[in-house]
XYZ file of N, CA and C in Angstrom:
351
model
N 0.842 -1.173 0.000
C 0.000 0.000 0.000
C 0.889 1.238 0.000
N 0.539 2.192 -0.839
C 1.283 3.446 -0.920
C 0.542 4.538 -0.156
N 1.308 5.313 0.561
C 0.780 6.341 1.446
C 1.541 7.638 1.228
N 0.824 8.750 1.251
C 1.433 10.079 1.207
C 1.151 10.748 2.542
N 2.183 11.337 3.140
C 2.013 12.112 4.369
C 2.338 13.560 4.036
N 1.342 14.420 4.119
C 1.525 15.840 3.843
C 2.479 16.433 4.880
N 3.201 17.461 4.487
C 4.183 18.072 5.382
C 3.541 18.580 6.670
N 2.280 19.026 6.601
C 1.628 19.530 7.809
C 1.385 18.432 8.841
N 1.380 17.188 8.413
C 1.135 16.061 9.322
C 2.398 15.261 9.620
N 3.498 15.620 9.006
C 4.730 14.837 9.152
C 5.233 14.800 10.589
N 5.108 15.899 11.307
C 5.550 15.918 12.701
C 4.780 14.931 13.554
N 3.494 14.843 13.330
C 2.641 13.951 14.114
C 2.829 12.489 13.720
N 2.911 12.221 12.420
C 2.893 10.837 11.954
C 4.264 10.249 11.636
N 5.244 11.087 11.293
C 6.544 10.558 10.884
C 7.676 10.891 11.847
N 7.695 12.101 12.396
C 8.806 12.507 13.257
C 8.718 11.881 14.637
N 7.519 11.592 15.078
C 7.307 11.041 16.417
C 6.733 9.634 16.322
N 6.900 8.852 17.372
C 6.310 7.504 17.363
C 4.801 7.584 17.113
N 4.337 6.741 16.220
C 2.912 6.686 15.888
C 2.629 5.324 15.273
N 1.376 4.903 15.275
C 1.042 3.643 14.605
C 1.446 3.650 13.127
N 1.313 4.795 12.475
C 1.681 4.887 11.068
C 3.187 4.672 10.886
N 3.976 5.320 11.704
C 5.435 5.157 11.634
C 5.820 3.712 11.938
N 5.195 3.125 12.952
C 5.478 1.729 13.294
C 5.149 0.809 12.122
N 4.041 1.087 11.448
C 3.644 0.284 10.297
C 4.676 0.391 9.170
N 5.130 1.622 8.886
C 6.127 1.813 7.830
C 7.429 1.080 8.135
N 7.799 1.031 9.406
C 9.065 0.408 9.798
C 8.919 -1.062 10.174
N 7.692 -1.534 10.294
C 7.441 -2.894 10.765
C 7.574 -3.943 9.680
N 7.180 -5.159 10.049
C 7.315 -6.277 9.117
C 5.968 -6.807 8.627
N 4.906 -6.050 8.845
C 3.580 -6.464 8.367
C 3.231 -5.722 7.086
N 2.801 -6.468 6.101
C 2.400 -5.863 4.844
C 3.591 -5.380 4.042
N 3.309 -4.542 3.084
C 4.342 -4.010 2.197
C 4.138 -2.499 2.035
N 4.268 -1.746 3.134
C 3.986 -0.307 3.071
C 5.052 0.460 2.297
N 4.610 1.511 1.627
C 5.512 2.415 0.922
C 5.070 3.844 1.198
N 6.034 4.682 1.565
C 5.776 6.111 1.691
C 6.130 6.738 0.352
N 5.234 7.552 -0.180
C 5.465 8.223 -1.456
C 5.807 9.680 -1.172
N 6.942 10.127 -1.702
C 7.352 11.526 -1.548
C 8.201 11.905 -2.752
N 7.904 13.046 -3.340
C 8.653 13.522 -4.501
C 8.377 15.007 -4.679
N 9.185 15.643 -5.490
C 8.973 17.041 -5.838
C 8.931 17.966 -4.638
N 7.972 18.871 -4.665
C 7.849 19.877 -3.600
C 7.610 19.232 -2.236
N 6.811 18.174 -2.191
C 6.559 17.514 -0.908
C 7.859 16.972 -0.326
N 8.685 16.348 -1.142
C 9.962 15.830 -0.645
C 10.822 16.979 -0.120
N 10.848 18.085 -0.840
C 11.642 19.238 -0.381
C 11.133 19.756 0.960
N 9.823 19.735 1.161
C 9.248 20.169 2.440
C 9.597 19.183 3.556
N 9.535 17.893 3.267
C 9.775 16.873 4.293
C 11.232 16.834 4.751
N 12.177 17.003 3.820
C 13.589 16.896 4.211
C 14.043 18.068 5.079
N 13.256 19.125 5.137
C 13.585 20.250 6.023
C 13.390 19.888 7.493
N 12.637 18.822 7.745
C 12.351 18.380 9.114
C 13.347 17.281 9.476
N 14.245 17.572 10.415
C 15.351 16.668 10.738
C 14.955 15.234 11.024
N 14.005 15.025 11.934
C 13.594 13.662 12.276
C 12.948 12.968 11.082
N 12.212 13.707 10.299
C 11.571 13.138 9.113
C 12.632 12.793 8.077
N 13.619 13.659 7.907
C 14.707 13.396 6.960
C 15.407 12.082 7.299
N 15.663 11.851 8.583
C 16.304 10.594 8.999
C 15.404 9.395 8.709
N 14.112 9.542 8.944
C 13.184 8.452 8.647
C 13.143 8.173 7.145
N 13.151 9.218 6.327
C 13.156 9.034 4.876
C 14.375 8.231 4.437
N 15.528 8.533 5.026
C 16.748 7.782 4.696
C 16.599 6.315 5.091
N 16.035 6.068 6.262
C 15.816 4.692 6.724
C 14.858 3.956 5.796
N 13.772 4.604 5.432
C 12.798 3.985 4.531
C 13.403 3.732 3.154
N 14.216 4.650 2.685
C 14.864 4.479 1.392
C 15.789 3.257 1.411
N 16.586 3.129 2.468
C 17.484 1.973 2.588
C 16.703 0.663 2.642
N 15.520 0.705 3.233
C 14.691 -0.497 3.368
C 13.836 -0.760 2.121
N 13.929 0.120 1.123
C 13.125 -0.042 -0.084
C 11.665 0.329 0.108
N 11.402 1.166 1.092
C 10.018 1.537 1.411
C 9.694 3.004 1.113
N 10.574 3.663 0.395
C 10.325 5.047 -0.025
C 10.175 5.039 -1.538
N 9.067 5.554 -2.001
C 8.785 5.567 -3.431
C 8.736 7.001 -3.921
N 9.313 7.239 -5.076
C 9.319 8.566 -5.671
C 8.343 8.593 -6.846
N 8.409 9.638 -7.625
C 7.603 9.766 -8.838
C 8.438 10.511 -9.863
N 8.150 10.286 -11.111
C 8.868 10.944 -12.189
C 8.657 12.460 -12.102
N 9.757 13.204 -12.037
C 9.688 14.657 -11.844
C 8.947 15.352 -12.985
N 9.200 14.934 -14.217
C 8.546 15.571 -15.362
C 7.038 15.316 -15.338
N 6.637 14.091 -15.030
C 5.203 13.779 -14.937
C 4.542 14.573 -13.819
N 5.255 14.702 -12.722
C 4.718 15.432 -11.573
C 4.498 16.902 -11.926
N 5.487 17.531 -12.556
C 5.345 18.935 -12.969
C 4.196 19.100 -13.969
N 4.088 18.160 -14.891
C 3.018 18.218 -15.894
C 1.645 18.131 -15.225
N 1.505 17.223 -14.265
C 0.220 17.063 -13.570
C -0.105 18.298 -12.730
N 0.902 18.875 -12.069
C 0.678 20.099 -11.296
C 0.188 21.217 -12.212
N 0.813 21.360 -13.364
C 0.402 22.397 -14.324
C -1.017 22.158 -14.820
N -1.345 20.896 -15.100
C -2.689 20.558 -15.567
C -3.734 20.904 -14.512
N -3.439 20.579 -13.262
C -4.384 20.868 -12.178
C -4.564 22.371 -11.980
N -3.467 23.121 -12.055
C -3.562 24.578 -11.906
C -4.359 25.188 -13.049
N -4.093 24.723 -14.258
C -4.748 25.275 -15.445
C -6.216 24.918 -15.541
N -6.581 23.738 -15.056
C -7.959 23.288 -15.151
C -8.877 23.930 -14.139
N -8.334 24.476 -13.093
C -9.089 25.143 -12.030
C -10.132 24.246 -11.362
N -10.008 22.923 -11.553
C -10.921 22.004 -10.872
C -10.461 21.746 -9.446
N -9.170 21.813 -9.240
C -8.611 21.516 -7.925
C -8.535 22.804 -7.115
N -9.190 22.819 -5.970
C -9.224 24.005 -5.126
C -8.208 23.948 -3.989
N -7.416 22.895 -3.940
C -6.461 22.698 -2.852
C -5.314 23.700 -2.930
N -4.805 24.104 -1.766
C -3.594 24.918 -1.750
C -2.360 24.010 -1.749
N -2.576 22.704 -1.783
C -1.503 21.715 -1.860
C -1.629 20.928 -3.158
N -1.680 21.639 -4.269
C -1.825 20.985 -5.570
C -0.712 19.978 -5.790
N 0.478 20.265 -5.266
C 1.595 19.336 -5.452
C 1.318 17.982 -4.801
N 0.563 17.963 -3.710
C 0.220 16.701 -3.038
C -0.839 15.950 -3.849
N -1.830 16.659 -4.353
C -2.862 16.036 -5.186
C -2.223 15.468 -6.451
N -1.328 16.234 -7.069
C -0.636 15.762 -8.275
C 0.186 14.511 -7.977
N 0.851 14.486 -6.841
C 1.643 13.313 -6.466
C 0.752 12.087 -6.304
N -0.409 12.270 -5.716
C -1.344 11.146 -5.567
C -1.788 10.631 -6.932
N -2.093 11.532 -7.841
C -2.538 11.122 -9.172
C -1.428 10.426 -9.954
N -0.219 10.958 -9.890
C 0.905 10.383 -10.638
C 1.356 9.054 -10.047
N 1.391 8.966 -8.734
C 1.919 7.764 -8.072
C 0.892 6.652 -7.922
N -0.378 7.016 -7.933
C -1.423 6.028 -7.696
C -1.731 5.828 -6.222
N -1.045 6.545 -5.344
C -1.316 6.437 -3.903
C -2.729 6.930 -3.621
N -3.439 6.199 -2.787
C -4.817 6.566 -2.487
C -5.053 6.823 -1.008
N -3.990 6.819 -0.227
C -4.117 7.098 1.197
C -3.272 8.323 1.511
N -3.888 9.313 2.148
C -3.223 10.573 2.453
C -3.398 10.902 3.924
N -2.286 11.135 4.602
C -2.324 11.605 5.989
C -2.080 13.112 5.957
N -3.046 13.864 6.457
C -2.957 15.318 6.463
C -3.720 15.850 7.668
N -3.446 17.078 8.029
C -4.196 17.718 9.104
C -5.292 18.621 8.551
N -5.405 18.695 7.237
C -6.470 19.466 6.602
C -7.784 18.773 6.911
N -8.717 19.506 7.464
C -9.975 18.908 7.898
C -10.934 18.643 6.735
N -10.888 19.464 5.730
C -11.818 19.294 4.611
C -11.017 19.323 3.319
N -10.957 18.189 2.664
C -10.245 18.118 1.395
C -11.202 18.429 0.255
N -10.710 19.119 -0.761
C -11.567 19.411 -1.907
C -11.831 18.144 -2.706
N -12.914 18.152 -3.439
C -13.223 17.013 -4.289
C -12.229 16.924 -5.435
N -11.923 15.714 -5.831
C -11.006 15.523 -6.949
C -11.694 14.799 -8.095
N -13.014 14.712 -8.066
C -13.718 14.031 -9.152
C -13.479 14.770 -10.462
N -13.261 14.007 -11.483
C -13.028 14.599 -12.792
C -11.610 15.061 -13.025
N -10.720 14.863 -12.064
C -9.348 15.325 -12.238
C -8.422 14.240 -12.763
N -8.898 13.015 -12.875
C -8.063 11.935 -13.390
C -7.665 12.262 -14.819
N -6.414 11.998 -15.136
C -5.970 12.258 -16.514
C -6.191 11.051 -17.376
């Protein structure tokens, strides 16, 4: 299962002990954290998260996305004006990577119907 953790939730779910962090580091299932582009740049600024990313990468549990595809999807979302999120880069990453689970502190996410390419 692929999971995206938004930078606003990284302190709660990745930097500190949490069930999500335990799952990513544990031996149950085949979890993958997806991070690329702007989200990756935001996450590596957080020291504890940066160390976890390195650990996940060494364990083969960190997944990236093609930078060109990611930029193209971000541009498409901005131009289409269907996406109302202020985190278009996170929505684009979900669409490009296929990840369908998002950990965020945003209480109300905008609809993404009709945004599939």
